[in-house]
Coordinates of C-alpha atoms in Angstrom, one line a residue:
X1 CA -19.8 -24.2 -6.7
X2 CA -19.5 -25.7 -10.4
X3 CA -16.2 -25.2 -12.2
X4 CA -16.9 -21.9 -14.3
X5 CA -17.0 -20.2 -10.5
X6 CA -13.9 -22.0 -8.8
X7 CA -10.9 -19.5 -8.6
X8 CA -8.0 -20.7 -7.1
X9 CA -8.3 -21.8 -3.5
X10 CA -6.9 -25.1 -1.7
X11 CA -7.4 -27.3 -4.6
X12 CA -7.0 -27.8 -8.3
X13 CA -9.8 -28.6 -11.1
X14 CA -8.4 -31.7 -12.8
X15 CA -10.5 -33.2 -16.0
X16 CA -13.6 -31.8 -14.3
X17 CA -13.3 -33.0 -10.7
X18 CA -11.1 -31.0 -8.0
X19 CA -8.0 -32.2 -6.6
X20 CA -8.0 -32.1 -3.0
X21 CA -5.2 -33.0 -1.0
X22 CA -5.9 -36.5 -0.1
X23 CA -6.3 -36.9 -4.0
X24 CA -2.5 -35.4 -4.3
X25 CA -1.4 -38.9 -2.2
X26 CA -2.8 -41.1 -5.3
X27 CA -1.5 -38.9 -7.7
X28 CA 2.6 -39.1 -6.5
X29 CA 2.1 -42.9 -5.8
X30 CA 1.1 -43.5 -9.4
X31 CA 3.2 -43.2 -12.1
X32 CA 0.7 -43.9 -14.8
X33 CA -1.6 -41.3 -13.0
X34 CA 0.8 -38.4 -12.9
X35 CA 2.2 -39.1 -16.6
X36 CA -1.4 -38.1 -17.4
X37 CA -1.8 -34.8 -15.9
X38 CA 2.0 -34.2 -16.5
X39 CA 0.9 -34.2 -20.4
X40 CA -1.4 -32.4 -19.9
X41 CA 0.1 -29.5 -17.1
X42 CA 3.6 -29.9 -18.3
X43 CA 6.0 -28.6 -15.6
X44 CA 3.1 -26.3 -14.2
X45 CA 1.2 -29.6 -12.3
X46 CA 4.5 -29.6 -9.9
X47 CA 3.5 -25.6 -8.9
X48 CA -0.2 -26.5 -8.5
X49 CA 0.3 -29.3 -6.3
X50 CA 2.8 -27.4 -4.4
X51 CA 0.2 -24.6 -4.5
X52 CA -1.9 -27.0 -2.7
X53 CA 0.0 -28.2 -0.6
X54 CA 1.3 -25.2 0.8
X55 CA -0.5 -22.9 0.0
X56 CA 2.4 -20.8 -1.2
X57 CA 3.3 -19.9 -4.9
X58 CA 6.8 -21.5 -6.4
X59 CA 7.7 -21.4 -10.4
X60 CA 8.0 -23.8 -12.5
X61 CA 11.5 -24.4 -12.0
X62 CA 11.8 -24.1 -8.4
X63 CA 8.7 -26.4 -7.9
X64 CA 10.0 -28.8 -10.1
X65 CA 12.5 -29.6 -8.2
X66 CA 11.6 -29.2 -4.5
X67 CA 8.5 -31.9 -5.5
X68 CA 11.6 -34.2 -6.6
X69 CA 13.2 -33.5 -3.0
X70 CA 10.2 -33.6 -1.1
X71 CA 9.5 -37.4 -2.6
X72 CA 13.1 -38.3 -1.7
X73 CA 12.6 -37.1 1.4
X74 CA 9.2 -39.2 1.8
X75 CA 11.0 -42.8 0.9
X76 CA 13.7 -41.7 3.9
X77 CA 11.0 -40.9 6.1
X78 CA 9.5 -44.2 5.2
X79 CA 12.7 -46.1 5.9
X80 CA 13.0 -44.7 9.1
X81 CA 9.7 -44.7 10.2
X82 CA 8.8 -47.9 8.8
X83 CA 5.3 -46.7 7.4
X84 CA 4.1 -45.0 4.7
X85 CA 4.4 -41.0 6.3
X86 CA 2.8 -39.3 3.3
X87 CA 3.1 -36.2 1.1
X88 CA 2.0 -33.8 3.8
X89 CA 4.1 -34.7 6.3
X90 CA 6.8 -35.3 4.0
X91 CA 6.3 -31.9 2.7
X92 CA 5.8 -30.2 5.9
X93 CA 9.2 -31.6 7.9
X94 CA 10.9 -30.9 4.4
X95 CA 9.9 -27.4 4.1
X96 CA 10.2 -26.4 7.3
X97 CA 13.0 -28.2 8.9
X98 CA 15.1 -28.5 6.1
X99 CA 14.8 -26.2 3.6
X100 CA 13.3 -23.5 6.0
X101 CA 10.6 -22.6 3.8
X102 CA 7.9 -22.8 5.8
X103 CA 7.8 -21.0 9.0
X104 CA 5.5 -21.6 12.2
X105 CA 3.1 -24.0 9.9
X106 CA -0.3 -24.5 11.2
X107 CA -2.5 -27.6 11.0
X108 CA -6.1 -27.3 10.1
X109 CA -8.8 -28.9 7.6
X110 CA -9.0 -28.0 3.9
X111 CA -12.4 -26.9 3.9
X112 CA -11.4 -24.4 6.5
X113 CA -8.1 -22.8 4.4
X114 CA -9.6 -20.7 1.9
X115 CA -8.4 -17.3 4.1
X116 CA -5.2 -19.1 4.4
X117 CA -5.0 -19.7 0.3
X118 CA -6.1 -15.8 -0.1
X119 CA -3.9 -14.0 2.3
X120 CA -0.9 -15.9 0.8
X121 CA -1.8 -15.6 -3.2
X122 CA -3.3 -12.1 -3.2
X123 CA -1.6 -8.5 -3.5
X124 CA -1.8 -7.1 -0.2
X125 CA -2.6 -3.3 -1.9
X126 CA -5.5 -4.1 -4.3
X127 CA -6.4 -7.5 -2.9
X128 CA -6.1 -8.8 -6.5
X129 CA -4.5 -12.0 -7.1
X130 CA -0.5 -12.3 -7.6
X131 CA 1.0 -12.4 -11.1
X132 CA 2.3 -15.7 -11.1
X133 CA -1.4 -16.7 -9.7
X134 CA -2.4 -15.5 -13.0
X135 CA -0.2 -17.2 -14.9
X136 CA -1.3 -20.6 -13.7
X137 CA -5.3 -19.9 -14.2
X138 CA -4.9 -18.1 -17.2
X139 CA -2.6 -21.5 -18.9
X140 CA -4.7 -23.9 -17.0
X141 CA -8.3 -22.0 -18.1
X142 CA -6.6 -22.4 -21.4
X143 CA -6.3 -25.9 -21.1
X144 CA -9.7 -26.5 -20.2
X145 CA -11.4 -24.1 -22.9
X146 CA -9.2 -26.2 -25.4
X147 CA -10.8 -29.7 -24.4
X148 CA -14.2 -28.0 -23.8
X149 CA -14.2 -26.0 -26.8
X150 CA -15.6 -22.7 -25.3
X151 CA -13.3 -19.0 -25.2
X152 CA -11.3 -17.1 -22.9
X153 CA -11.5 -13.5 -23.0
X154 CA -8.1 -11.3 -21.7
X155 CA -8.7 -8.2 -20.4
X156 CA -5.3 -5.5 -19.7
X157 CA -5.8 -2.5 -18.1
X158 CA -3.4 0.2 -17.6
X159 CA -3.6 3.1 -15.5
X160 CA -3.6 6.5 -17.8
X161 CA -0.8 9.0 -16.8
X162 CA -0.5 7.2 -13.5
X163 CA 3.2 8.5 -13.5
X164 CA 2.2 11.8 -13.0
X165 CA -0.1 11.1 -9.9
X166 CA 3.1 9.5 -8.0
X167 CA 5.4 12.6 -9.3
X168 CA 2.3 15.3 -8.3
X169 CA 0.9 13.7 -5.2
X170 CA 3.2 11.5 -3.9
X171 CA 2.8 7.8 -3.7
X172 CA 0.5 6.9 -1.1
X173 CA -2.0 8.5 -3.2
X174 CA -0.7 6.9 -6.0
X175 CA -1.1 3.3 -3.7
X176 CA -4.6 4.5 -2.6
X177 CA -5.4 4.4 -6.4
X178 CA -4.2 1.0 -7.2
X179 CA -6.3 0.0 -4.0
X180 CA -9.9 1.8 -4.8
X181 CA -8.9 0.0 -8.4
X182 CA -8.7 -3.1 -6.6
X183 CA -12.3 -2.8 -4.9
X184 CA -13.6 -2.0 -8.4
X185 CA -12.6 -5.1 -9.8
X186 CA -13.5 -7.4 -7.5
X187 CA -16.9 -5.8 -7.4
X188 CA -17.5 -5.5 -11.1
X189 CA -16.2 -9.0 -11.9
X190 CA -18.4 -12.1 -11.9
X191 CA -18.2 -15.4 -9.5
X192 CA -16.6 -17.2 -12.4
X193 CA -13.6 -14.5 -14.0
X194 CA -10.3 -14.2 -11.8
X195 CA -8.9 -10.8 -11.5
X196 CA -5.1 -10.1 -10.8
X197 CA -2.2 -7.2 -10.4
X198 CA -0.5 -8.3 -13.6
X199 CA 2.3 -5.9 -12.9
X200 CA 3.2 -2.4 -10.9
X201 CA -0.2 0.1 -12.1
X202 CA -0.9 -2.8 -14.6
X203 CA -4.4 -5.1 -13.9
X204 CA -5.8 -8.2 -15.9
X205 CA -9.1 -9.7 -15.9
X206 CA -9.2 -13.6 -17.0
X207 CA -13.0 -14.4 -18.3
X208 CA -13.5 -18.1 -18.8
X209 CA -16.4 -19.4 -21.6
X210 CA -16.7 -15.5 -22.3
X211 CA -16.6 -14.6 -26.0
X212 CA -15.3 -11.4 -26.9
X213 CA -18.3 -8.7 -27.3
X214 CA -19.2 -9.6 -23.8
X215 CA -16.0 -9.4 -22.4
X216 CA -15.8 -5.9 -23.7
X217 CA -19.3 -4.8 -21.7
X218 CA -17.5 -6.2 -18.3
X219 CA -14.3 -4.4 -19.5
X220 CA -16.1 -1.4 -20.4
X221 CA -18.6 -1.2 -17.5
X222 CA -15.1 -1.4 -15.0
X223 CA -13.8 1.4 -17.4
X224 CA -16.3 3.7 -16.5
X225 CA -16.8 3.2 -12.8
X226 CA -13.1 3.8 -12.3
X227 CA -13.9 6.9 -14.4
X228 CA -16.4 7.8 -12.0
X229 CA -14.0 7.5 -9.0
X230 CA -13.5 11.0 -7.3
X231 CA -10.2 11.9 -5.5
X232 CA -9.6 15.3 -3.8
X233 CA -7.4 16.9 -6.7
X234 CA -7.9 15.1 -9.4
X235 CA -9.6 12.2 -11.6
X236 CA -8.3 9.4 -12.9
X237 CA -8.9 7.0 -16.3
X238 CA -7.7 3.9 -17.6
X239 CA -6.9 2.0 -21.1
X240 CA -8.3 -1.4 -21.7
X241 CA -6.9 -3.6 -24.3
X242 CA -9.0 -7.5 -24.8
X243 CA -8.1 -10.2 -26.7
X244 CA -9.8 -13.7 -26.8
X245 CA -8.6 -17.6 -27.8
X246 CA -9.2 -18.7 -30.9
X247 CA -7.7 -21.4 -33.7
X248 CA -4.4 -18.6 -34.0
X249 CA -4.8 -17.8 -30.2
X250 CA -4.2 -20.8 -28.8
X251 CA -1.5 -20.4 -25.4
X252 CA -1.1 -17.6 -22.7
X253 CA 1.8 -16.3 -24.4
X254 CA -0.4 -15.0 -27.2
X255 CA -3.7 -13.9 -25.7
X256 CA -1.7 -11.6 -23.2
X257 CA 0.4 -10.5 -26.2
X258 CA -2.5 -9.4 -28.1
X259 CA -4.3 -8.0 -25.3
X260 CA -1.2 -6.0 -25.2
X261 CA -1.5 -4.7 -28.8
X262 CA -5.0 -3.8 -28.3
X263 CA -3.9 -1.9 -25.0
X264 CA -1.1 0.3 -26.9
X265 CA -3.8 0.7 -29.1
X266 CA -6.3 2.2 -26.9
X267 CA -3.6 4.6 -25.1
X268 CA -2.3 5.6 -29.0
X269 CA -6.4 6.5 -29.6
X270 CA -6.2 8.9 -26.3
X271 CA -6.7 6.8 -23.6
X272 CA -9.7 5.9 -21.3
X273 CA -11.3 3.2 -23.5
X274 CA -11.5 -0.2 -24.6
X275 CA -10.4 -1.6 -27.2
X276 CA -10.3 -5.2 -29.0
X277 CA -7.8 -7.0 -30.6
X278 CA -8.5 -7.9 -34.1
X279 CA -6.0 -10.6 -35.8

């Protein structure tokens, strides 16, 4: 798998080489090593390793500062031990023992914890990754497209009038929307984009090294298969709003922000199309 095509699984892409868990051992015990992908991550490389080592999701803040415990916690393990116990233990007995984070935690190889990885990031309705998933690809795709020079194309989709097909139908159908919605994605994206529940009946599609008139044929072929879907009372449509980097679109704050414009703009238009932000 070359790094276009890795989504986020059991380990992290750093400067072109993936950061496996036996890599996250050389990264604490250097402090020169870590300043460098701190400057580069920020606050976001304590979630990632966390990510990693866990395989569950923390913010910023809260990752932060369990990372700062769990290496305290290491040096008294140490002390008492009188060896070097590592990160994963020290993260493990921390977690689970003390903090009670982590409950009944099973032991087993990292080539073998994708499912693991999946079943703990994804949403359990559309099988789509979890929004704060999609907040760390989309910043550290970002990252990567800046030192590569290539573009990131954002993709928001909205569910047209989905309001009405909870308040007419009730909400398991509105849930067994969100979850055909889900199989669509999945199947329409490629190996390399990363698709997520960005929020309640709101989607995102992140497409790495893809420049914007492309991304609008993925967006627009997704459009129209979910306008193709076929329920027993009615039909349903969404709006698609895209926006791509570029020298004024430079952080996930903005590309999401203008994907949103373009997606108000494509409901204000009537709905059921795509539309592309134009600065």
């Amino acid at each position: 798998m070359n790094e276009e095509q890795t989504q986020v699984s059991d380990t992290i892409d750093i400067e072109n080489s993936q950061l496996y868990i036996c890599d996250i051992e050389r990264l604490v015990s250097s402090r020169q090593k870590f300043k460098y992908y701190y400057e580069i991550y920020n606050d976001e490389l304590y979630s990632l390793i966390l990510l990693t080592l866990t395989h569950k999701s923390f913010n910023k803040k809260e990752a932060k500062q369990l990372c700062k415990e769990i290496l305290r916690h290491k040096s008294f393990l140490q002390k008492r031990l009188k060896r070097d116990s590592g990160v994963c233990l020290a993260t493990l007995d921390y977690l689970s023992n003390i903090k009670n984070i982590i409950y009944k935690p099973t032991i087993m190889e990292e080539k073998k914890s994708d499912f693991l990885t999946d079943s703990s990031t994804k949403d359990g309705l559309t099988n789509l990754y979890l929004r704060d998933i999609f907040d760390v690809f989309l910043k550290k795709e970002i990252d990567l497209a800046k030192r590569k020079n290539t573009i990131i194309t954002l993709a928001l989709i909205d569910i047209d009038d989905f309001k009405k097909i909870n308040d007419n139908f009730g909400h398991q159908k509105g849930d067994e929307v969100l979850s055909k919605i889900g199989e669509i994605l999945n199947d329409s994206i490629r190996q390399m984009d990363f698709a997520a529940r960005y929020g309640g009946e709101e989607l995102s599609i992140v497409m790495p090294n893809t420049k914007l008139e492309q991304g609008y044929k993925i967006a627009n072929r997704v459009r129209k298969k979910i306008e193709n879907l076929k329920f027993d009372d009615f039909s349903i449509t969404v709006s698609i709003g895209l926006s791509q980097t570029s020298d004024k679109i430079l952080d996930s704050e903005k590309i999401i922000s203008c994907a949103d414009k373009a997606l108000y703009l494509a409901k204000e238009k009537g709905k059921n199309q795509v539309v592309k932000f134009k600065s």
